């Protein structure tokens, strides 16, 4: 295994589902991944076939074959099968590997206990908009990961959206906010569209208007750097339509419900982590 990693990388994916496919495709497009030297493993033939067709990366059935071929490994399997995967790859892994886990609730301690104390580990929590290169990601390096390892992971996940380094104990909050958050936003988009339909708009137009409105509002927050409250105030003219709608949301405790949703999802992530 090379002591220093240079781009494009030989990346191995353990698990070839949608998230792994999205990451591999985006990294290859960004020139960060060498498709000819990368590999992916999955026990399901259909998943392997779809991954290879989408990315051009060779797929295999055995995880250990991926470990032997690549020095950056992405653990993209479900948490409930992680233990078996770690047992399989442990004999083939070494301190030369950088192992990146995107499995929710699987702690760095669990990974280190299974693979060895000298294993270089980074735990990452991306979200499903990774599929359209708009992910919001939190990551936390293990104690044996080097600054270069952390920088490499940040560069990889910044290529599919935004990436923030946080202490591991805050990854549950990342899960509650950006991991679960897309579902909360989808619910809001659906509700906005339902409101449009109730007021007479055809469903396709209402849904498109709702989704584009959320997209535009998010871009305004990100690109102007203004506080969401200031942007809200700029839309809400005295005695107008917007402030009437905001009043209705406040009366229904909209903000409190959103805060409660993030808190509930965070607590659930904490509970899942304690079950290891």
Tab-separated table of C-alpha atoms in Angstrom:
chain	number	residue	atom	x	y	z
A	1	UNK	CA	0.000	0.000	0.000
A	2	UNK	CA	1.325	3.479	-0.786
A	3	UNK	CA	2.373	5.608	2.181
A	4	UNK	CA	1.027	8.781	0.561
A	5	UNK	CA	-2.228	9.012	-1.331
A	6	UNK	CA	-2.461	11.006	-4.524
A	7	UNK	CA	-5.466	11.791	-6.677
A	8	UNK	CA	-7.151	10.133	-8.424
A	9	UNK	CA	-7.602	7.530	-5.697
A	10	UNK	CA	-8.216	3.812	-5.780
A	11	UNK	CA	-11.362	3.704	-3.640
A	12	UNK	CA	-13.016	0.525	-2.471
A	13	UNK	CA	-16.720	0.456	-1.670
A	14	UNK	CA	-18.039	-2.203	0.681
A	15	UNK	CA	-21.681	-2.043	-0.288
A	16	UNK	CA	-22.823	-0.929	-3.743
A	17	UNK	CA	-26.160	0.709	-3.030
A	18	UNK	CA	-27.470	4.131	-4.033
A	19	UNK	CA	-25.247	6.137	-1.714
A	20	UNK	CA	-22.087	4.312	-2.802
A	21	UNK	CA	-23.094	4.722	-6.448
A	22	UNK	CA	-23.689	8.441	-6.012
A	23	UNK	CA	-20.362	8.960	-4.243
A	24	UNK	CA	-18.390	6.935	-6.788
A	25	UNK	CA	-19.984	8.750	-9.723
A	26	UNK	CA	-19.413	12.203	-8.242
A	27	UNK	CA	-15.832	11.487	-7.203
A	28	UNK	CA	-14.963	10.096	-10.607
A	29	UNK	CA	-16.508	13.137	-12.302
A	30	UNK	CA	-14.483	15.434	-10.033
A	31	UNK	CA	-11.255	13.604	-10.875
A	32	UNK	CA	-10.850	12.328	-7.304
A	33	UNK	CA	-11.370	8.639	-8.063
A	34	UNK	CA	-9.685	6.360	-10.592
A	35	UNK	CA	-12.449	4.107	-11.878
A	36	UNK	CA	-9.993	1.654	-13.421
A	37	UNK	CA	-8.317	0.944	-10.059
A	38	UNK	CA	-11.330	1.245	-7.770
A	39	UNK	CA	-13.550	-1.673	-6.737
A	40	UNK	CA	-16.907	-2.344	-5.091
A	41	UNK	CA	-18.327	-5.396	-3.345
A	42	UNK	CA	-21.925	-6.345	-2.667
A	43	UNK	CA	-23.589	-9.700	-1.992
A	44	UNK	CA	-26.453	-8.913	-4.369
A	45	UNK	CA	-25.832	-9.414	-8.113
A	46	UNK	CA	-28.408	-6.769	-9.094
A	47	UNK	CA	-26.731	-4.146	-6.906
A	48	UNK	CA	-23.326	-4.994	-8.370
A	49	UNK	CA	-24.642	-4.789	-11.913
A	50	UNK	CA	-26.315	-1.405	-11.360
A	51	UNK	CA	-23.246	0.021	-9.638
A	52	UNK	CA	-20.886	-1.106	-12.395
A	53	UNK	CA	-23.193	0.168	-15.134
A	54	UNK	CA	-23.482	3.584	-13.465
A	55	UNK	CA	-19.840	4.070	-12.498
A	56	UNK	CA	-17.689	1.879	-14.742
A	57	UNK	CA	-16.040	0.454	-11.619
A	58	UNK	CA	-15.439	-3.282	-11.418
A	59	UNK	CA	-17.556	-5.080	-8.826
A	60	UNK	CA	-16.886	-8.296	-6.935
A	61	UNK	CA	-18.753	-10.433	-4.423
A	62	UNK	CA	-16.119	-10.685	-1.679
A	63	UNK	CA	-15.274	-7.666	0.483
A	64	UNK	CA	-11.725	-8.911	1.054
A	65	UNK	CA	-11.008	-8.591	-2.691
A	66	UNK	CA	-11.827	-4.885	-2.474
A	67	UNK	CA	-9.594	-4.454	0.581
A	68	UNK	CA	-6.697	-6.071	-1.254
A	69	UNK	CA	-7.059	-3.753	-4.251
A	70	UNK	CA	-7.710	-0.376	-2.606
A	71	UNK	CA	-6.243	1.671	0.224
A	72	UNK	CA	-9.220	3.991	0.823
A	73	UNK	CA	-12.268	1.970	1.859
A	74	UNK	CA	-15.834	3.230	2.211
A	75	UNK	CA	-18.060	1.199	4.515
A	76	UNK	CA	-21.455	1.696	2.862
A	77	UNK	CA	-23.385	-1.190	4.376
A	78	UNK	CA	-26.375	-1.205	6.710
A	79	UNK	CA	-25.502	-1.013	10.427
A	80	UNK	CA	-27.057	-4.407	11.139
A	81	UNK	CA	-24.584	-6.204	8.856
A	82	UNK	CA	-21.550	-4.106	9.809
A	83	UNK	CA	-20.228	-6.616	12.352
A	84	UNK	CA	-20.063	-9.413	9.781
A	85	UNK	CA	-18.381	-7.136	7.233
A	86	UNK	CA	-15.755	-6.019	9.748
A	87	UNK	CA	-15.016	-9.633	10.675
A	88	UNK	CA	-14.505	-10.450	7.005
A	89	UNK	CA	-12.152	-7.597	6.187
A	90	UNK	CA	-10.112	-7.549	9.394
A	91	UNK	CA	-7.519	-10.128	8.218
A	92	UNK	CA	-6.911	-8.150	5.011
A	93	UNK	CA	-6.930	-4.619	6.450
A	94	UNK	CA	-3.880	-2.817	7.799
A	95	UNK	CA	-2.706	0.505	9.176
A	96	UNK	CA	-2.101	1.598	5.578
A	97	UNK	CA	-5.828	1.634	4.874
A	98	UNK	CA	-8.016	4.657	5.489
A	99	UNK	CA	-11.479	3.407	6.378
A	100	UNK	CA	-14.433	5.763	5.978
A	101	UNK	CA	-17.730	4.648	7.494
A	102	UNK	CA	-21.036	6.175	6.391
A	103	UNK	CA	-23.112	3.767	8.508
A	104	UNK	CA	-25.416	5.552	10.956
A	105	UNK	CA	-24.944	4.774	14.632
A	106	UNK	CA	-21.734	2.717	14.276
A	107	UNK	CA	-19.194	4.478	16.478
A	108	UNK	CA	-15.482	4.897	15.963
A	109	UNK	CA	-14.943	2.762	19.074
A	110	UNK	CA	-16.965	-0.090	17.591
A	111	UNK	CA	-15.027	0.127	14.335
A	112	UNK	CA	-11.687	0.301	16.146
A	113	UNK	CA	-12.507	-2.580	18.488
A	114	UNK	CA	-13.298	-4.760	15.484
A	115	UNK	CA	-10.474	-3.752	13.155
A	116	UNK	CA	-7.664	-2.915	15.581
A	117	UNK	CA	-6.472	0.118	17.509
A	118	UNK	CA	-4.059	1.250	14.779
A	119	UNK	CA	-6.721	1.404	12.048
A	120	UNK	CA	-7.179	4.830	10.473
A	121	UNK	CA	-10.881	5.628	10.744
A	122	UNK	CA	-13.169	8.498	9.811
A	123	UNK	CA	-16.863	8.378	10.572
A	124	UNK	CA	-19.087	10.318	8.153
A	125	UNK	CA	-22.781	11.233	8.165
A	126	UNK	CA	-23.864	12.337	4.670
A	127	UNK	CA	-27.490	12.657	3.596
A	128	UNK	CA	-29.508	11.467	0.615
A	129	UNK	CA	-29.168	14.683	-1.474
A	130	UNK	CA	-25.702	13.257	-2.068
A	131	UNK	CA	-27.541	11.574	-4.956
A	132	UNK	CA	-27.772	14.984	-6.672
A	133	UNK	CA	-24.422	16.334	-5.384
A	134	UNK	CA	-26.142	18.501	-2.769
A	135	UNK	CA	-25.260	16.641	0.414
A	136	UNK	CA	-24.864	18.195	3.843
A	137	UNK	CA	-22.220	16.088	5.604
A	138	UNK	CA	-20.680	15.914	9.043
A	139	UNK	CA	-17.487	13.912	9.636
A	140	UNK	CA	-15.323	12.979	12.593
A	141	UNK	CA	-11.817	11.468	12.325
A	142	UNK	CA	-10.644	8.817	14.771
A	143	UNK	CA	-7.593	9.383	16.951
A	144	UNK	CA	-5.303	7.439	14.604
A	145	UNK	CA	-6.393	9.329	11.488
A	146	UNK	CA	-3.838	11.914	10.395
A	147	UNK	CA	-4.541	15.544	9.418
A	148	UNK	CA	-4.001	14.475	5.810
A	149	UNK	CA	-6.612	11.744	6.238
A	150	UNK	CA	-9.127	14.270	7.562
A	151	UNK	CA	-8.334	16.693	4.735
A	152	UNK	CA	-8.793	13.919	2.176
A	153	UNK	CA	-12.230	13.007	3.555
A	154	UNK	CA	-13.271	16.655	3.650
A	155	UNK	CA	-12.240	17.070	0.019
A	156	UNK	CA	-14.126	13.953	-1.042
A	157	UNK	CA	-17.393	14.930	0.619
A	158	UNK	CA	-17.116	18.594	-0.324
A	159	UNK	CA	-17.234	17.310	-3.899
A	160	UNK	CA	-20.839	16.166	-3.320
A	161	UNK	CA	-22.058	19.163	-1.301
A	162	UNK	CA	-20.802	20.678	1.944
A	163	UNK	CA	-18.794	18.942	4.663
A	164	UNK	CA	-18.158	20.015	8.253
A	165	UNK	CA	-15.777	18.461	10.743
A	166	UNK	CA	-17.443	17.944	14.136
A	167	UNK	CA	-16.613	15.998	17.322
A	168	UNK	CA	-18.043	12.496	17.158
A	169	UNK	CA	-20.556	13.134	19.940
A	170	UNK	CA	-22.199	15.738	17.673
A	171	UNK	CA	-22.716	13.323	14.777
A	172	UNK	CA	-26.029	12.276	16.322
A	173	UNK	CA	-27.140	15.910	16.071
A	174	UNK	CA	-25.955	15.950	12.454
A	175	UNK	CA	-28.069	12.834	11.919
A	176	UNK	CA	-31.092	14.515	13.487
A	177	UNK	CA	-30.680	17.723	11.477
A	178	UNK	CA	-29.245	17.004	8.033
A	179	UNK	CA	-29.567	13.212	8.021
A	180	UNK	CA	-33.291	13.184	8.776
A	181	UNK	CA	-33.898	16.764	7.644
A	182	UNK	CA	-34.582	15.991	3.958
A	183	UNK	CA	-37.648	13.993	5.003
A	184	UNK	CA	-38.895	16.954	7.047
A	185	UNK	CA	-38.394	19.227	4.045
A	186	UNK	CA	-40.180	16.777	1.728
A	187	UNK	CA	-43.114	16.829	4.141
A	188	UNK	CA	-43.118	20.637	4.017
A	189	UNK	CA	-42.961	20.664	0.214
A	190	UNK	CA	-45.868	18.221	0.085
A	191	UNK	CA	-47.852	20.400	2.490
A	192	UNK	CA	-47.117	23.558	0.478
A	193	UNK	CA	-48.269	21.780	-2.673
A	194	UNK	CA	-51.417	20.574	-0.906
A	195	UNK	CA	-52.102	24.181	0.058
A	196	UNK	CA	-51.768	25.213	-3.561
A	197	UNK	CA	-54.141	22.459	-4.666
A	198	UNK	CA	-56.635	23.499	-2.005
A	199	UNK	CA	-56.523	27.010	-3.448
A	200	UNK	CA	-57.136	25.773	-6.997
A	201	UNK	CA	-53.741	25.040	-8.552
A	202	UNK	CA	-53.278	21.828	-10.590
A	203	UNK	CA	-51.211	19.273	-8.646
A	204	UNK	CA	-48.175	19.191	-10.999
A	205	UNK	CA	-47.896	22.971	-11.014
A	206	UNK	CA	-48.389	23.214	-7.241
A	207	UNK	CA	-45.696	20.616	-6.572
A	208	UNK	CA	-43.206	22.259	-8.924
A	209	UNK	CA	-43.853	25.698	-7.456
A	210	UNK	CA	-43.459	24.340	-3.924
A	211	UNK	CA	-40.177	22.544	-4.648
A	212	UNK	CA	-38.727	25.494	-6.559
A	213	UNK	CA	-39.753	27.845	-3.750
A	214	UNK	CA	-37.862	25.767	-1.176
A	215	UNK	CA	-34.846	25.522	-3.484
A	216	UNK	CA	-34.829	29.253	-4.097
A	217	UNK	CA	-35.232	30.110	-0.429
A	218	UNK	CA	-32.357	27.778	0.506
A	219	UNK	CA	-30.108	29.381	-2.097
A	220	UNK	CA	-30.968	32.813	-0.745
A	221	UNK	CA	-29.815	31.753	2.736
A	222	UNK	CA	-26.611	30.167	1.454
A	223	UNK	CA	-25.639	32.751	-1.149
A	224	UNK	CA	-26.541	35.985	0.635
A	225	UNK	CA	-25.246	34.958	4.062
A	226	UNK	CA	-28.193	36.768	5.639
A	227	UNK	CA	-30.023	35.392	8.666
A	228	UNK	CA	-33.222	33.551	7.676
A	229	UNK	CA	-35.162	35.934	9.905
A	230	UNK	CA	-33.915	38.925	7.929
A	231	UNK	CA	-34.862	37.278	4.647
A	232	UNK	CA	-38.300	36.453	6.072
A	233	UNK	CA	-38.800	40.057	7.145
A	234	UNK	CA	-37.914	41.265	3.644
A	235	UNK	CA	-40.830	39.244	2.233
A	236	UNK	CA	-43.369	40.059	4.969
A	237	UNK	CA	-44.706	43.525	4.175
A	238	UNK	CA	-47.021	45.246	6.700
A	239	UNK	CA	-50.562	43.923	6.547
A	240	UNK	CA	-49.708	41.718	3.564
A	241	UNK	CA	-50.255	38.134	2.513
A	242	UNK	CA	-46.976	36.726	3.858
A	243	UNK	CA	-47.384	37.958	7.413
A	244	UNK	CA	-50.896	36.494	7.431
A	245	UNK	CA	-49.432	33.121	6.491
A	246	UNK	CA	-46.612	33.433	9.045
A	247	UNK	CA	-49.226	34.167	11.718
A	248	UNK	CA	-51.001	30.934	10.809
A	249	UNK	CA	-47.749	28.968	11.076
A	250	UNK	CA	-46.869	30.530	14.420
A	251	UNK	CA	-50.346	29.781	15.754
A	252	UNK	CA	-49.778	26.125	14.796
A	253	UNK	CA	-46.376	26.081	16.592
A	254	UNK	CA	-44.544	25.416	13.325
A	255	UNK	CA	-41.109	26.380	14.671
A	256	UNK	CA	-41.510	24.328	17.839
A	257	UNK	CA	-42.578	21.314	15.782
A	258	UNK	CA	-39.474	21.608	13.575
A	259	UNK	CA	-37.196	21.896	16.618
A	260	UNK	CA	-38.921	18.921	18.237
A	261	UNK	CA	-38.467	16.866	15.054
A	262	UNK	CA	-34.691	17.436	15.012
A	263	UNK	CA	-34.457	16.691	18.725
A	264	UNK	CA	-36.497	13.482	18.406
A	265	UNK	CA	-34.378	12.259	15.492
A	266	UNK	CA	-31.184	13.077	17.410
A	267	UNK	CA	-32.356	11.168	20.479
A	268	UNK	CA	-33.263	8.197	18.303
A	269	UNK	CA	-29.782	8.209	16.767
A	270	UNK	CA	-28.312	8.213	20.283
A	271	UNK	CA	-30.516	5.259	21.239
A	272	UNK	CA	-29.435	3.283	18.174
A	273	UNK	CA	-25.775	3.929	18.983
A	274	UNK	CA	-26.212	2.552	22.492
A	275	UNK	CA	-27.544	-0.739	21.128
A	276	UNK	CA	-24.184	-1.736	19.636
